[in-house]
Amino acid sequence: MGYSTRAHRAFVAFGSNLGDRIAMIEEALRTMESKKIRIKRTSSLWETKAMYVLDQAQFFNGVCEVETDLEPLPLLDQLQEIESSMGRQKVIEKGPRNIDLDILLYDQERINIPRLIIPHPLMLEREFVLRPLCELIPSETLPSSSSTPSTFKEYLQALPTSEPSMSTVTPLFRASPRDSSLVRPLALDRPTHVMGILNLTPDSFSDGVQHAGLAYSDLAVTKASEFAVAGASIIDIGGQSTRPGAEDVGEAQELDRVIPAIQAIRNSPGTKEVCISVDTYRARVAEEAVRAGADMINDVSGGTMDEEMFPTVARLGCTICIMHMRGTPKTMTRLTEYPGGIIPVLAEELRARVQAAEDAGIRRWRIILDTGIGFAKTQAQNLEILRRLPLLRITHGLRGLPWLLGPSRKGFIGKITKVQEPRERIWGTAAAVSAAVAGGADIVRVHDVAEMVKVTMMADAIWRR
């Protein structure tokens, strides 16, 4: 087989422009890992126009860093075997393909034999290779005898920028994502997705009480249908309150609330096409929810309250929203000290959670970030986040990831507008949602879906072009 006595570091480019492109890429990476090609981390997925042969569909491209005992030629054999097993047929050179796997770099080696050239001979002219590679190793260089070699970031900066500029892509659904359900955080003309909040908790600070007494499945279908008709693309179902000071209801109670609701929404004709998100910090609830038909997980703890959450999500292959929070809902209001300033500390703590998610095997394109407005934040800090979201979006290690903001009916809005009843904070929420869109939010999580859909439509018309 050509195994080495030591582990080697390599970088493999992957791409697809046929069929379910994301599913093809994820299947290829899973197969690589089954063949003991350990994927240490991945870039984002980048949507790119075809190069060389222009008359073909757009590609999704990325790069992964791998660790392997295989020597270069046996590694190439394994990658080509994966391509073949997935049905790849090369009809046109550089033409359409369901999967493409190329070795870019292998340790610091230079190889030039008939079957394999490393470094990849065309990598420095391809933005769709250099841009994802620069997410991983921007400051590294080609194996070279030169005393002052250029970094990959410098090579990328020397290329002409594509028009329109490339964007990362994040799917909301686990499989067969429709184009409208893809989040494109760097696309200037992207629409804002609206996530409708469906609380199945009698003690919810905002709307849970009015749901008390209704069957969870009946409530779920009614509300989800209303949200879908109003324009929501995501329904976020919660069975455990996360309001400040909320008591833990327990795993069994949470499951009893959310699983029938998910099944009812998934089987209802009016909501079959909507993305179902589950608001939970429990790994078992996440797993059972996905089995019942949920598409993504929204974890307010960012994986800190259940150490099995990230490994579970990685195994399920679904998208996760990682929110910034400190402590628990019972303790978070006492954890609002940010000595370095809210934005740099928030960025640092979110980077750590992203790293933990990637270390657990979650692909970078399966991660959405949430600033955690109202969670371990003061009123001033919440406002600062809304003002300075553009800075967070371009912070090193976070650029290209999509952002969700959830200011809806929060306490700081009530204090500023002097509206005590959460359900009456619609105008303050509208202003905060508009600010979120202006700052670059990709998803807004709201209670008043019909009204906020109109707000985002207007905000998109002003700031998205």
JSON list of N, CA and C in Angstrom, two decimals, residues 45-92:
[
{"chain": "A", "resi": 45, "resn": "LEU", "atom": "N", "xyz": [-16.59, 26.25, 2.29]},
{"chain": "A", "resi": 45, "resn": "LEU", "atom": "CA", "xyz": [-16.94, 25.94, 0.91]},
{"chain": "A", "resi": 45, "resn": "LEU", "atom": "C", "xyz": [-17.08, 27.26, 0.17]},
{"chain": "A", "resi": 46, "resn": "TRP", "atom": "N", "xyz": [-16.47, 27.34, -1.01]},
{"chain": "A", "resi": 46, "resn": "TRP", "atom": "CA", "xyz": [-16.53, 28.56, -1.81]},
{"chain": "A", "resi": 46, "resn": "TRP", "atom": "C", "xyz": [-17.26, 28.27, -3.12]},
{"chain": "A", "resi": 47, "resn": "GLU", "atom": "N", "xyz": [-18.21, 29.11, -3.46]},
{"chain": "A", "resi": 47, "resn": "GLU", "atom": "CA", "xyz": [-18.93, 28.98, -4.71]},
{"chain": "A", "resi": 47, "resn": "GLU", "atom": "C", "xyz": [-18.19, 29.75, -5.79]},
{"chain": "A", "resi": 48, "resn": "THR", "atom": "N", "xyz": [-17.86, 29.06, -6.87]},
{"chain": "A", "resi": 48, "resn": "THR", "atom": "CA", "xyz": [-17.00, 29.67, -7.88]},
{"chain": "A", "resi": 48, "resn": "THR", "atom": "C", "xyz": [-17.50, 29.37, -9.29]},
{"chain": "A", "resi": 49, "resn": "LYS", "atom": "N", "xyz": [-17.24, 30.31, -10.16]},
{"chain": "A", "resi": 49, "resn": "LYS", "atom": "CA", "xyz": [-17.50, 30.06, -11.58]},
{"chain": "A", "resi": 49, "resn": "LYS", "atom": "C", "xyz": [-16.50, 29.05, -12.11]},
{"chain": "A", "resi": 50, "resn": "ALA", "atom": "N", "xyz": [-16.93, 28.34, -13.15]},
{"chain": "A", "resi": 50, "resn": "ALA", "atom": "CA", "xyz": [-16.04, 27.38, -13.79]},
{"chain": "A", "resi": 50, "resn": "ALA", "atom": "C", "xyz": [-14.87, 28.12, -14.44]},
{"chain": "A", "resi": 51, "resn": "MET", "atom": "N", "xyz": [-13.72, 27.48, -14.45]},
{"chain": "A", "resi": 51, "resn": "MET", "atom": "CA", "xyz": [-12.52, 28.03, -15.08]},
{"chain": "A", "resi": 51, "resn": "MET", "atom": "C", "xyz": [-12.13, 27.12, -16.22]},
{"chain": "A", "resi": 52, "resn": "TYR", "atom": "N", "xyz": [-11.53, 27.66, -17.23]},
{"chain": "A", "resi": 52, "resn": "TYR", "atom": "CA", "xyz": [-11.07, 26.93, -18.41]},
{"chain": "A", "resi": 52, "resn": "TYR", "atom": "C", "xyz": [-12.25, 26.57, -19.31]},
{"chain": "A", "resi": 53, "resn": "VAL", "atom": "N", "xyz": [-13.09, 25.60, -18.93]},
{"chain": "A", "resi": 53, "resn": "VAL", "atom": "CA", "xyz": [-14.30, 25.26, -19.68]},
{"chain": "A", "resi": 53, "resn": "VAL", "atom": "C", "xyz": [-15.45, 26.02, -19.02]},
{"chain": "A", "resi": 54, "resn": "LEU", "atom": "N", "xyz": [-15.90, 27.10, -19.65]},
{"chain": "A", "resi": 54, "resn": "LEU", "atom": "CA", "xyz": [-16.79, 28.05, -19.00]},
{"chain": "A", "resi": 54, "resn": "LEU", "atom": "C", "xyz": [-18.26, 27.64, -19.03]},
{"chain": "A", "resi": 55, "resn": "ASP", "atom": "N", "xyz": [-18.65, 26.84, -20.03]},
{"chain": "A", "resi": 55, "resn": "ASP", "atom": "CA", "xyz": [-20.06, 26.50, -20.20]},
{"chain": "A", "resi": 55, "resn": "ASP", "atom": "C", "xyz": [-20.42, 25.30, -19.32]},
{"chain": "A", "resi": 56, "resn": "GLN", "atom": "N", "xyz": [-20.45, 25.53, -18.01]},
{"chain": "A", "resi": 56, "resn": "GLN", "atom": "CA", "xyz": [-20.85, 24.49, -17.06]},
{"chain": "A", "resi": 56, "resn": "GLN", "atom": "C", "xyz": [-21.29, 25.15, -15.76]},
{"chain": "A", "resi": 57, "resn": "ALA", "atom": "N", "xyz": [-21.92, 24.36, -14.92]},
{"chain": "A", "resi": 57, "resn": "ALA", "atom": "CA", "xyz": [-22.48, 24.89, -13.68]},
{"chain": "A", "resi": 57, "resn": "ALA", "atom": "C", "xyz": [-21.38, 25.35, -12.73]},
{"chain": "A", "resi": 58, "resn": "GLN", "atom": "N", "xyz": [-21.78, 26.18, -11.76]},
{"chain": "A", "resi": 58, "resn": "GLN", "atom": "CA", "xyz": [-20.83, 26.68, -10.78]},
{"chain": "A", "resi": 58, "resn": "GLN", "atom": "C", "xyz": [-20.37, 25.56, -9.84]},
{"chain": "A", "resi": 59, "resn": "PHE", "atom": "N", "xyz": [-19.16, 25.71, -9.35]},
{"chain": "A", "resi": 59, "resn": "PHE", "atom": "CA", "xyz": [-18.56, 24.72, -8.47]},
{"chain": "A", "resi": 59, "resn": "PHE", "atom": "C", "xyz": [-18.69, 25.15, -7.01]},
{"chain": "A", "resi": 60, "resn": "PHE", "atom": "N", "xyz": [-18.67, 24.16, -6.13]},
{"chain": "A", "resi": 60, "resn": "PHE", "atom": "CA", "xyz": [-18.34, 24.36, -4.74]},
{"chain": "A", "resi": 60, "resn": "PHE", "atom": "C", "xyz": [-16.94, 23.80, -4.56]},
{"chain": "A", "resi": 61, "resn": "ASN", "atom": "N", "xyz": [-16.03, 24.62, -4.03]},
{"chain": "A", "resi": 61, "resn": "ASN", "atom": "CA", "xyz": [-14.64, 24.22, -3.87]},
{"chain": "A", "resi": 61, "resn": "ASN", "atom": "C", "xyz": [-14.17, 24.45, -2.45]},
{"chain": "A", "resi": 62, "resn": "GLY", "atom": "N", "xyz": [-13.18, 23.68, -2.04]},
{"chain": "A", "resi": 62, "resn": "GLY", "atom": "CA", "xyz": [-12.58, 23.87, -0.73]},
{"chain": "A", "resi": 62, "resn": "GLY", "atom": "C", "xyz": [-11.27, 23.12, -0.64]},
{"chain": "A", "resi": 63, "resn": "VAL", "atom": "N", "xyz": [-10.65, 23.21, 0.53]},
{"chain": "A", "resi": 63, "resn": "VAL", "atom": "CA", "xyz": [-9.37, 22.54, 0.79]},
{"chain": "A", "resi": 63, "resn": "VAL", "atom": "C", "xyz": [-9.42, 21.95, 2.19]},
{"chain": "A", "resi": 64, "resn": "CYS", "atom": "N", "xyz": [-8.82, 20.80, 2.36]},
{"chain": "A", "resi": 64, "resn": "CYS", "atom": "CA", "xyz": [-8.71, 20.22, 3.70]},
{"chain": "A", "resi": 64, "resn": "CYS", "atom": "C", "xyz": [-7.26, 19.88, 4.00]},
{"chain": "A", "resi": 65, "resn": "GLU", "atom": "N", "xyz": [-6.90, 20.03, 5.24]},
{"chain": "A", "resi": 65, "resn": "GLU", "atom": "CA", "xyz": [-5.60, 19.59, 5.73]},
{"chain": "A", "resi": 65, "resn": "GLU", "atom": "C", "xyz": [-5.75, 18.18, 6.26]},
{"chain": "A", "resi": 66, "resn": "VAL", "atom": "N", "xyz": [-4.89, 17.27, 5.81]},
{"chain": "A", "resi": 66, "resn": "VAL", "atom": "CA", "xyz": [-5.01, 15.87, 6.22]},
{"chain": "A", "resi": 66, "resn": "VAL", "atom": "C", "xyz": [-3.71, 15.38, 6.83]},
{"chain": "A", "resi": 67, "resn": "GLU", "atom": "N", "xyz": [-3.85, 14.33, 7.61]},
{"chain": "A", "resi": 67, "resn": "GLU", "atom": "CA", "xyz": [-2.71, 13.62, 8.17]},
{"chain": "A", "resi": 67, "resn": "GLU", "atom": "C", "xyz": [-2.81, 12.17, 7.72]},
{"chain": "A", "resi": 68, "resn": "THR", "atom": "N", "xyz": [-1.74, 11.63, 7.17]},
{"chain": "A", "resi": 68, "resn": "THR", "atom": "CA", "xyz": [-1.81, 10.29, 6.60]},
{"chain": "A", "resi": 68, "resn": "THR", "atom": "C", "xyz": [-0.45, 9.59, 6.70]},
{"chain": "A", "resi": 69, "resn": "ASP", "atom": "N", "xyz": [-0.51, 8.28, 6.79]},
{"chain": "A", "resi": 69, "resn": "ASP", "atom": "CA", "xyz": [0.70, 7.46, 6.74]},
{"chain": "A", "resi": 69, "resn": "ASP", "atom": "C", "xyz": [1.05, 7.09, 5.30]},
{"chain": "A", "resi": 70, "resn": "LEU", "atom": "N", "xyz": [0.18, 7.42, 4.37]},
{"chain": "A", "resi": 70, "resn": "LEU", "atom": "CA", "xyz": [0.39, 7.03, 2.97]},
{"chain": "A", "resi": 70, "resn": "LEU", "atom": "C", "xyz": [1.46, 7.90, 2.32]},
{"chain": "A", "resi": 71, "resn": "GLU", "atom": "N", "xyz": [2.27, 7.27, 1.51]},
{"chain": "A", "resi": 71, "resn": "GLU", "atom": "CA", "xyz": [3.22, 8.00, 0.67]},
{"chain": "A", "resi": 71, "resn": "GLU", "atom": "C", "xyz": [2.43, 8.69, -0.46]},
{"chain": "A", "resi": 72, "resn": "PRO", "atom": "N", "xyz": [3.04, 9.63, -1.19]},
{"chain": "A", "resi": 72, "resn": "PRO", "atom": "CA", "xyz": [2.29, 10.43, -2.18]},
{"chain": "A", "resi": 72, "resn": "PRO", "atom": "C", "xyz": [1.53, 9.62, -3.22]},
{"chain": "A", "resi": 73, "resn": "LEU", "atom": "N", "xyz": [2.18, 8.64, -3.87]},
{"chain": "A", "resi": 73, "resn": "LEU", "atom": "CA", "xyz": [1.48, 7.88, -4.91]},
{"chain": "A", "resi": 73, "resn": "LEU", "atom": "C", "xyz": [0.35, 7.02, -4.35]},
{"chain": "A", "resi": 74, "resn": "PRO", "atom": "N", "xyz": [0.54, 6.29, -3.26]},
{"chain": "A", "resi": 74, "resn": "PRO", "atom": "CA", "xyz": [-0.58, 5.58, -2.67]},
{"chain": "A", "resi": 74, "resn": "PRO", "atom": "C", "xyz": [-1.71, 6.51, -2.22]},
{"chain": "A", "resi": 75, "resn": "LEU", "atom": "N", "xyz": [-1.39, 7.72, -1.75]},
{"chain": "A", "resi": 75, "resn": "LEU", "atom": "CA", "xyz": [-2.44, 8.68, -1.41]},
{"chain": "A", "resi": 75, "resn": "LEU", "atom": "C", "xyz": [-3.21, 9.07, -2.66]},
{"chain": "A", "resi": 76, "resn": "LEU", "atom": "N", "xyz": [-2.49, 9.31, -3.75]},
{"chain": "A", "resi": 76, "resn": "LEU", "atom": "CA", "xyz": [-3.16, 9.61, -5.02]},
{"chain": "A", "resi": 76, "resn": "LEU", "atom": "C", "xyz": [-4.05, 8.45, -5.45]},
{"chain": "A", "resi": 77, "resn": "ASP", "atom": "N", "xyz": [-3.57, 7.23, -5.31]},
{"chain": "A", "resi": 77, "resn": "ASP", "atom": "CA", "xyz": [-4.38, 6.05, -5.67]},
{"chain": "A", "resi": 77, "resn": "ASP", "atom": "C", "xyz": [-5.68, 6.03, -4.87]},
{"chain": "A", "resi": 78, "resn": "GLN", "atom": "N", "xyz": [-5.59, 6.29, -3.59]},
{"chain": "A", "resi": 78, "resn": "GLN", "atom": "CA", "xyz": [-6.79, 6.26, -2.75]},
{"chain": "A", "resi": 78, "resn": "GLN", "atom": "C", "xyz": [-7.78, 7.35, -3.17]},
{"chain": "A", "resi": 79, "resn": "LEU", "atom": "N", "xyz": [-7.29, 8.54, -3.45]},
{"chain": "A", "resi": 79, "resn": "LEU", "atom": "CA", "xyz": [-8.18, 9.62, -3.85]},
{"chain": "A", "resi": 79, "resn": "LEU", "atom": "C", "xyz": [-8.85, 9.32, -5.19]},
{"chain": "A", "resi": 80, "resn": "GLN", "atom": "N", "xyz": [-8.09, 8.76, -6.11]},
{"chain": "A", "resi": 80, "resn": "GLN", "atom": "CA", "xyz": [-8.69, 8.42, -7.42]},
{"chain": "A", "resi": 80, "resn": "GLN", "atom": "C", "xyz": [-9.67, 7.26, -7.28]},
{"chain": "A", "resi": 81, "resn": "GLU", "atom": "N", "xyz": [-9.40, 6.35, -6.36]},
{"chain": "A", "resi": 81, "resn": "GLU", "atom": "CA", "xyz": [-10.34, 5.26, -6.12]},
{"chain": "A", "resi": 81, "resn": "GLU", "atom": "C", "xyz": [-11.66, 5.81, -5.56]},
{"chain": "A", "resi": 82, "resn": "ILE", "atom": "N", "xyz": [-11.57, 6.82, -4.69]},
{"chain": "A", "resi": 82, "resn": "ILE", "atom": "CA", "xyz": [-12.78, 7.45, -4.16]},
{"chain": "A", "resi": 82, "resn": "ILE", "atom": "C", "xyz": [-13.56, 8.11, -5.28]},
{"chain": "A", "resi": 83, "resn": "GLU", "atom": "N", "xyz": [-12.88, 8.84, -6.14]},
{"chain": "A", "resi": 83, "resn": "GLU", "atom": "CA", "xyz": [-13.55, 9.48, -7.28]},
{"chain": "A", "resi": 83, "resn": "GLU", "atom": "C", "xyz": [-14.26, 8.44, -8.13]},
{"chain": "A", "resi": 84, "resn": "SER", "atom": "N", "xyz": [-13.58, 7.34, -8.41]},
{"chain": "A", "resi": 84, "resn": "SER", "atom": "CA", "xyz": [-14.16, 6.29, -9.24]},
{"chain": "A", "resi": 84, "resn": "SER", "atom": "C", "xyz": [-15.36, 5.64, -8.57]},
{"chain": "A", "resi": 85, "resn": "SER", "atom": "N", "xyz": [-15.24, 5.37, -7.26]},
{"chain": "A", "resi": 85, "resn": "SER", "atom": "CA", "xyz": [-16.33, 4.71, -6.54]},
{"chain": "A", "resi": 85, "resn": "SER", "atom": "C", "xyz": [-17.57, 5.60, -6.47]},
{"chain": "A", "resi": 86, "resn": "MET", "atom": "N", "xyz": [-17.37, 6.91, -6.58]},
{"chain": "A", "resi": 86, "resn": "MET", "atom": "CA", "xyz": [-18.50, 7.84, -6.55]},
{"chain": "A", "resi": 86, "resn": "MET", "atom": "C", "xyz": [-19.05, 8.14, -7.95]},
{"chain": "A", "resi": 87, "resn": "GLY", "atom": "N", "xyz": [-18.51, 7.43, -8.94]},
{"chain": "A", "resi": 87, "resn": "GLY", "atom": "CA", "xyz": [-19.07, 7.53, -10.28]},
{"chain": "A", "resi": 87, "resn": "GLY", "atom": "C", "xyz": [-18.50, 8.63, -11.15]},
{"chain": "A", "resi": 88, "resn": "ARG", "atom": "N", "xyz": [-17.34, 9.15, -10.77]},
{"chain": "A", "resi": 88, "resn": "ARG", "atom": "CA", "xyz": [-16.77, 10.20, -11.62]},
{"chain": "A", "resi": 88, "resn": "ARG", "atom": "C", "xyz": [-16.29, 9.63, -12.94]},
{"chain": "A", "resi": 89, "resn": "GLN", "atom": "N", "xyz": [-16.67, 10.31, -14.01]},
{"chain": "A", "resi": 89, "resn": "GLN", "atom": "CA", "xyz": [-16.20, 9.97, -15.34]},
{"chain": "A", "resi": 89, "resn": "GLN", "atom": "C", "xyz": [-15.69, 11.23, -16.01]},
{"chain": "A", "resi": 90, "resn": "LYS", "atom": "N", "xyz": [-14.44, 11.20, -16.44]},
{"chain": "A", "resi": 90, "resn": "LYS", "atom": "CA", "xyz": [-13.85, 12.37, -17.07]},
{"chain": "A", "resi": 90, "resn": "LYS", "atom": "C", "xyz": [-14.19, 12.34, -18.57]},
{"chain": "A", "resi": 91, "resn": "VAL", "atom": "N", "xyz": [-15.22, 13.12, -18.93]},
{"chain": "A", "resi": 91, "resn": "VAL", "atom": "CA", "xyz": [-15.66, 13.19, -20.33]},
{"chain": "A", "resi": 91, "resn": "VAL", "atom": "C", "xyz": [-14.92, 14.30, -21.06]},
{"chain": "A", "resi": 92, "resn": "ILE", "atom": "N", "xyz": [-14.78, 15.45, -20.39]},
{"chain": "A", "resi": 92, "resn": "ILE", "atom": "CA", "xyz": [-14.10, 16.60, -20.95]},
{"chain": "A", "resi": 92, "resn": "ILE", "atom": "C", "xyz": [-13.03, 17.03, -19.96]}
]
